[in-house]
mmCIF file of C-alpha atoms in Angstrom:
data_model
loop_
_atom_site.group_PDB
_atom_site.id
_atom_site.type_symbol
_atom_site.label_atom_id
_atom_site.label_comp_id
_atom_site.label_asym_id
_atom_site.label_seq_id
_atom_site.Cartn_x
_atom_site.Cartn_y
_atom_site.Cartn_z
ATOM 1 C CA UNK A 1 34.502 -12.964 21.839
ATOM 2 C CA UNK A 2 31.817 -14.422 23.616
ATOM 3 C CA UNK A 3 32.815 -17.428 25.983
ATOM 4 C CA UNK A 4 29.231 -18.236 26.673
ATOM 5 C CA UNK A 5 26.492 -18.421 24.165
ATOM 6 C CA UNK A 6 23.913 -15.402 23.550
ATOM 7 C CA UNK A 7 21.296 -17.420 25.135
ATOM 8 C CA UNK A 8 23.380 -18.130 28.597
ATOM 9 C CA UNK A 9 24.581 -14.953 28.195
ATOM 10 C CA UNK A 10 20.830 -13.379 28.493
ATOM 11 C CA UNK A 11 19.935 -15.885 31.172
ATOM 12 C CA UNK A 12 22.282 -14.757 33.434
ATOM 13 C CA UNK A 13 21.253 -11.115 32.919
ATOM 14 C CA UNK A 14 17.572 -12.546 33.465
ATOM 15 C CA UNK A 15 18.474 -13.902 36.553
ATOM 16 C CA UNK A 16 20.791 -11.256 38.080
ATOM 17 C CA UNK A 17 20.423 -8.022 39.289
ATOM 18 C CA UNK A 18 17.982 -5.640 37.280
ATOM 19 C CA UNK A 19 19.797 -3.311 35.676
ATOM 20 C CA UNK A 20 19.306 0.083 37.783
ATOM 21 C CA UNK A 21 17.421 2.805 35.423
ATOM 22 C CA UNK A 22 19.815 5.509 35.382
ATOM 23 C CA UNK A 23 22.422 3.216 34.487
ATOM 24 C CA UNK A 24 19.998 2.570 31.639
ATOM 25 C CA UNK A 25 19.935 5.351 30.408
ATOM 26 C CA UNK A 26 23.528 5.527 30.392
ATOM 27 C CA UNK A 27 23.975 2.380 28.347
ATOM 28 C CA UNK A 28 21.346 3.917 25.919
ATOM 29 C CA UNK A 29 22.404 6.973 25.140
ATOM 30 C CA UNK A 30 26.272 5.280 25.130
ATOM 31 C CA UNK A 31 25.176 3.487 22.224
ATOM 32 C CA UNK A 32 23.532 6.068 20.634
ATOM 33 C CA UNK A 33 26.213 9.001 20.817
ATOM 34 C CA UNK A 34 29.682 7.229 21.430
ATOM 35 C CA UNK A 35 32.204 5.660 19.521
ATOM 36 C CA UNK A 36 32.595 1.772 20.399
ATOM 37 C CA UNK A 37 29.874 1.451 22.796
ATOM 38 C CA UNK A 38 30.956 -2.019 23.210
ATOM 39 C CA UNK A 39 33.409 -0.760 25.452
ATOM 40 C CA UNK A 40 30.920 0.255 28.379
ATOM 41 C CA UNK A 41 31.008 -3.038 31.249
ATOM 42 C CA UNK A 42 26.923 -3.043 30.766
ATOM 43 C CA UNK A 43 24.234 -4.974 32.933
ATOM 44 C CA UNK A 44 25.827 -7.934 33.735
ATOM 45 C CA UNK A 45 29.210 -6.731 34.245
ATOM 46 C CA UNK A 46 28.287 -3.454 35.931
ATOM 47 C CA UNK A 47 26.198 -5.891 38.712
ATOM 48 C CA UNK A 48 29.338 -7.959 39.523
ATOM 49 C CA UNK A 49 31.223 -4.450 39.947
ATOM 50 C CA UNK A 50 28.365 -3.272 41.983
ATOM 51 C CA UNK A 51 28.108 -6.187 43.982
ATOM 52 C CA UNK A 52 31.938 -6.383 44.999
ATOM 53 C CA UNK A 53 31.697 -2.823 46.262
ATOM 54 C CA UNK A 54 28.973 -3.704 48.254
ATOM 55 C CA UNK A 55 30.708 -6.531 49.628
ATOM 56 C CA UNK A 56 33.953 -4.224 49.928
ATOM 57 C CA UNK A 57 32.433 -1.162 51.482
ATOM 58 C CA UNK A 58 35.808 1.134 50.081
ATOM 59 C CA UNK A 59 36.284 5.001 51.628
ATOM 60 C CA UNK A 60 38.589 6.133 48.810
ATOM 61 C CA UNK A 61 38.014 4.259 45.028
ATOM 62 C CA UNK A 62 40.290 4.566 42.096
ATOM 63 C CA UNK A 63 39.388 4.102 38.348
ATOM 64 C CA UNK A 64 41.690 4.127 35.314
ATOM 65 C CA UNK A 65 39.845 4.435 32.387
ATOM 66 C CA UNK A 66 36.260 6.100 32.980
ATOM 67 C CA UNK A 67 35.226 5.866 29.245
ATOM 68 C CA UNK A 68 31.067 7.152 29.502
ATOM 69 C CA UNK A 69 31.106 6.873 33.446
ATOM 70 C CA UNK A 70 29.077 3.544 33.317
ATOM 71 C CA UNK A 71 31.635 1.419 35.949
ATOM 72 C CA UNK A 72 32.065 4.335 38.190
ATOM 73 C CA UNK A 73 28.377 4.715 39.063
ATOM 74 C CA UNK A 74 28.242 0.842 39.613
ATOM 75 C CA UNK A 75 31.222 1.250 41.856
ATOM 76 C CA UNK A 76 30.142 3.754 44.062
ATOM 77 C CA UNK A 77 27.253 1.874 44.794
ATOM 78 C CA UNK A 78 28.516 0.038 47.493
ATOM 79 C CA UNK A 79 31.037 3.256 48.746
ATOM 80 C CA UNK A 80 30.362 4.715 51.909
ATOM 81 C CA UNK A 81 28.725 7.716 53.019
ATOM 82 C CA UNK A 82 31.912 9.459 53.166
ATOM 83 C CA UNK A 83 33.803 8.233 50.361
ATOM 84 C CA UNK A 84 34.918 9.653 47.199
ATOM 85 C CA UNK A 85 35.698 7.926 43.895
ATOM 86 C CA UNK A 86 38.707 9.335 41.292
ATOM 87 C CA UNK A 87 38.167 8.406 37.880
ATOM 88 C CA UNK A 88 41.194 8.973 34.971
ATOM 89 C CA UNK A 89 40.526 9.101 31.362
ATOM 90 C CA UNK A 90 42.262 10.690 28.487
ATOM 91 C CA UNK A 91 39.849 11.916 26.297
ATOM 92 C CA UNK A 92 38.508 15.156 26.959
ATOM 93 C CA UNK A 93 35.347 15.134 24.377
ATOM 94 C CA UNK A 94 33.793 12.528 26.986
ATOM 95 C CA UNK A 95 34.295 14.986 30.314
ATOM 96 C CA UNK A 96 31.156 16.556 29.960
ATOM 97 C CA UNK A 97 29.185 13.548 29.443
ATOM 98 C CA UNK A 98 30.428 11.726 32.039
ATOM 99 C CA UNK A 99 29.313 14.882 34.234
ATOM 100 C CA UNK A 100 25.849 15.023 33.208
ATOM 101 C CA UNK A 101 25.221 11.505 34.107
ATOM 102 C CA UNK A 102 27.417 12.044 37.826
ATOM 103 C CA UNK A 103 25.168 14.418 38.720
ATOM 104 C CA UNK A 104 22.089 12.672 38.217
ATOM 105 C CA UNK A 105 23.254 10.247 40.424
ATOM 106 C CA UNK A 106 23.831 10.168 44.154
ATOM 107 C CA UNK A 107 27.183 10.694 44.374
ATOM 108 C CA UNK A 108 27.691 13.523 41.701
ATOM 109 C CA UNK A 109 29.664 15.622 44.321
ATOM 110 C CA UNK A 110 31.885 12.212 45.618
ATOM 111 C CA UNK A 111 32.865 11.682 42.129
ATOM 112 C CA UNK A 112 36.500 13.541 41.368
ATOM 113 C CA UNK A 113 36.928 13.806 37.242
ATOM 114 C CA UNK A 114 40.866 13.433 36.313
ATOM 115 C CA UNK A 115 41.878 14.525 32.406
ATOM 116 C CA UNK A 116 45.050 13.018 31.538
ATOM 117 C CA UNK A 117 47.916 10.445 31.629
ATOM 118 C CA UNK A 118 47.066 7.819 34.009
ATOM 119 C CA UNK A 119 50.591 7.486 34.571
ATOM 120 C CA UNK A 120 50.998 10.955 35.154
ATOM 121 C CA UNK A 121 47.645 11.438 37.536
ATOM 122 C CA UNK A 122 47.990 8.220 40.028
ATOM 123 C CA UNK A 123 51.397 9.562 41.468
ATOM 124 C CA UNK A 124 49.471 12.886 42.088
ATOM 125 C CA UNK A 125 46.906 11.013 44.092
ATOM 126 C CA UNK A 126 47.785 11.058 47.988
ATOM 127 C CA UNK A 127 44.686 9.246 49.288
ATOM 128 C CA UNK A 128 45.030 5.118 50.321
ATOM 129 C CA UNK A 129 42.742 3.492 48.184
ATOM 130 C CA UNK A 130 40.573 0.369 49.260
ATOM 131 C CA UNK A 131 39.133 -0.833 45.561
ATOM 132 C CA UNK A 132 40.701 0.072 42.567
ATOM 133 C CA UNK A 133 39.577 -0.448 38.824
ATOM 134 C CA UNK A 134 41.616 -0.754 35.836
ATOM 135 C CA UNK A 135 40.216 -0.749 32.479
ATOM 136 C CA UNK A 136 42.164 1.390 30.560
ATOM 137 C CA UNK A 137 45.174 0.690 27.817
ATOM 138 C CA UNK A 138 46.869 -2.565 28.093
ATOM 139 C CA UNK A 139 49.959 -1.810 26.919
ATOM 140 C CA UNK A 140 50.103 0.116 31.067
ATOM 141 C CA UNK A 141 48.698 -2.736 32.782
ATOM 142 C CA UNK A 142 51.563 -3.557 34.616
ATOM 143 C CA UNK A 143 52.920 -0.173 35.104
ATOM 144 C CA UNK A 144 49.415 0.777 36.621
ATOM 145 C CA UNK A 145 49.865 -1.790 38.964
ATOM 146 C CA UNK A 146 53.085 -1.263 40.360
ATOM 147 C CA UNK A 147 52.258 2.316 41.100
ATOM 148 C CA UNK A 148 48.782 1.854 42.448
ATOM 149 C CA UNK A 149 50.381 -1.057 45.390
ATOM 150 C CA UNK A 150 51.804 1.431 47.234
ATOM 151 C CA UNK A 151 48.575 3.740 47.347
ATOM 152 C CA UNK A 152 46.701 0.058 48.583
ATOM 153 C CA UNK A 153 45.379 -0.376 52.125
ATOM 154 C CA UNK A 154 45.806 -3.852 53.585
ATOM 155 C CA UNK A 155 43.125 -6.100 52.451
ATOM 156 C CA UNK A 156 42.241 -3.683 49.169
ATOM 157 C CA UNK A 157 40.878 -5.182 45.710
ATOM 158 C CA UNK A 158 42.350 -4.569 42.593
ATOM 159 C CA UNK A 159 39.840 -5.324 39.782
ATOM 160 C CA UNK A 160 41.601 -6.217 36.046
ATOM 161 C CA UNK A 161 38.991 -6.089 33.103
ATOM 162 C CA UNK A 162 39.563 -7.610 29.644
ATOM 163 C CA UNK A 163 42.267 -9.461 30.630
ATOM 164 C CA UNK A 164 41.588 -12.810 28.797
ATOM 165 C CA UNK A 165 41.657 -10.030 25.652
ATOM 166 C CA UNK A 166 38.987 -12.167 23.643
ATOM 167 C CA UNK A 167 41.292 -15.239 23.960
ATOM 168 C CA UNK A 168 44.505 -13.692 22.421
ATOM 169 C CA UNK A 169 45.853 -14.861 25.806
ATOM 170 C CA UNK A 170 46.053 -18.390 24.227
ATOM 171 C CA UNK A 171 47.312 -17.860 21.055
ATOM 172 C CA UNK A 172 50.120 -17.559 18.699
ATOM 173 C CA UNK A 173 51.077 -13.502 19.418
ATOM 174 C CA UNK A 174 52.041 -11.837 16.839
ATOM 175 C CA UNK A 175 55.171 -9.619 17.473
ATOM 176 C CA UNK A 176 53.620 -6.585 16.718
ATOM 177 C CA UNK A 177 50.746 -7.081 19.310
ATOM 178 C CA UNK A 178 52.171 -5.692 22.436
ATOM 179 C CA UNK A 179 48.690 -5.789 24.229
ATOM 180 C CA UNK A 180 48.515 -9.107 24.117
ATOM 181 C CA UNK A 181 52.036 -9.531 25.226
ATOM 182 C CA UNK A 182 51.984 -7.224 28.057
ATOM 183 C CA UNK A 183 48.351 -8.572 29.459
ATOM 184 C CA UNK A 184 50.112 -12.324 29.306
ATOM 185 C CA UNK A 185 52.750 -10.914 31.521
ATOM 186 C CA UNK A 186 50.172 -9.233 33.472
ATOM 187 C CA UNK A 187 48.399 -12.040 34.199
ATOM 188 C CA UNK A 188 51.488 -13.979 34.923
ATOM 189 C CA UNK A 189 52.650 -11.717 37.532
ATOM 190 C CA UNK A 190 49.451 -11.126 39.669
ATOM 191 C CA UNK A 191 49.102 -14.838 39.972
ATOM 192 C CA UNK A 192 52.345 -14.950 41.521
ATOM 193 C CA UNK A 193 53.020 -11.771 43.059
ATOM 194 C CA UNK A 194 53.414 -12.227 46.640
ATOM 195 C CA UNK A 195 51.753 -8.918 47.513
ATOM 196 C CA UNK A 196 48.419 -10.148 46.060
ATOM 197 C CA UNK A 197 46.255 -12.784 46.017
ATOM 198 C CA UNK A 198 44.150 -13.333 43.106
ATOM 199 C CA UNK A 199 41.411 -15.311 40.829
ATOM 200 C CA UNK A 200 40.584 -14.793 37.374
ATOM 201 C CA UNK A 201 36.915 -15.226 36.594
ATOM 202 C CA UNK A 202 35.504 -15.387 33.307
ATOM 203 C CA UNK A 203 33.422 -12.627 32.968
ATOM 204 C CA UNK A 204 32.524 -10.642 29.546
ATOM 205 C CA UNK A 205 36.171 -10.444 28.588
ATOM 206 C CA UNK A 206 37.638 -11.490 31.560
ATOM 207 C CA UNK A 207 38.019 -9.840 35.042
ATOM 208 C CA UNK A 208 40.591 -10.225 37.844
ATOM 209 C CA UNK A 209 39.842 -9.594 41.718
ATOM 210 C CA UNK A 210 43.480 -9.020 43.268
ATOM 211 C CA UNK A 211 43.457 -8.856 47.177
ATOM 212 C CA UNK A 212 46.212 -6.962 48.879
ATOM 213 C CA UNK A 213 47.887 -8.727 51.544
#
């Protein structure tokens, strides 16, 4: 769903942030070679992600959900020298592409590849993370979150994407769509989870910035 017509939508990309060339590329050869390409965050998106890193600084980043490696490289964009970003994704025909366009980058060497069960990975991880990304399946949303709190520093972002779910969030749900279900819940609890303070912007499909207290 677009919230914004094609013609804002391309004037904010106009007047944002040039897209960075490798990332480019990326995009490009996403939409040549992948299955729903739609599914990469893109210029706009990957801008906002690359600007909150900047503004974070984070040692230690987490991803769920790496899909064609597009939101990592944005994310480590504003890492520090000596940081190191851990990216999870379940399907293994994507590893190798992802790893081609790491180490074209700066930070092919920062960047630690996870194959697997999100839910199975994160409680493997021992590092305290600063900024964490979730963009994987919805139906974990919550479960993600609970587990990833504890691995938080004090003042940490957790980033939500797609969580206005093309504005399924406001209508009838159908039994059968626990997605939807689970990201109203979602939504429901980081607003008034204690632990967290949060805003929703409306961004591409929605994106939450959580901030650890």
């Amino acid at each position: 769903m677009h919230f914004l017509s094609q013609d804002l939508e391309d004037y904010i990309e106009q007047h944002s942030e040039k897209e960075p060339a490798l990332l480019a590329a990326l995009n490009k050869e996403t939409y040549q070679k992948i299955l729903l390409p739609r599914m990469l965050s893109g210029h706009f998106q990957g801008r906002v992600l690359s600007m909150l890193s900047k503004l974070i600084r984070p040692v230690n980043i987490l991803e769920i959900g790496t899909y064609t490696g597009y939101s990592a490289l944005c994310l480590c964009e504003g890492m520090q020298e000596n940081g190191v970003l851990h990216t999870i994704d379940i399907k293994e025909e994507l590893v190798d592409f992802q790893r081609k366009h790491f180490d074209k980058s700066p930070w092919g060497a920062q960047i630690i590849q996870h194959l697997g069960e999100a839910a199975a990975i994160i409680p493997t991880l021992e590092e305290k993370f600063d900024l964490v990304f979730i963009d994987a399946d919805k139906e974990n949303y919550i479960n993600y979150f609970e587990m990833i709190l504890p691995k938080m520093n004090k003042g940490g972002v957790i980033l939500s994407d797609n969580v206005l779910w093309s504005g399924k969030v406001l209508e009838e749900i159908h039994p059968n769509d626990v997605s939807t279900q689970i990201l109203v819940q979602y939504n429901q609890l980081l607003r008034d989870d204690p632990r967290v303070e949060t805003v929703l912007l409306p961004i591409r499909d929605g994106l939450t910035v959580s901030r650890v207290l």
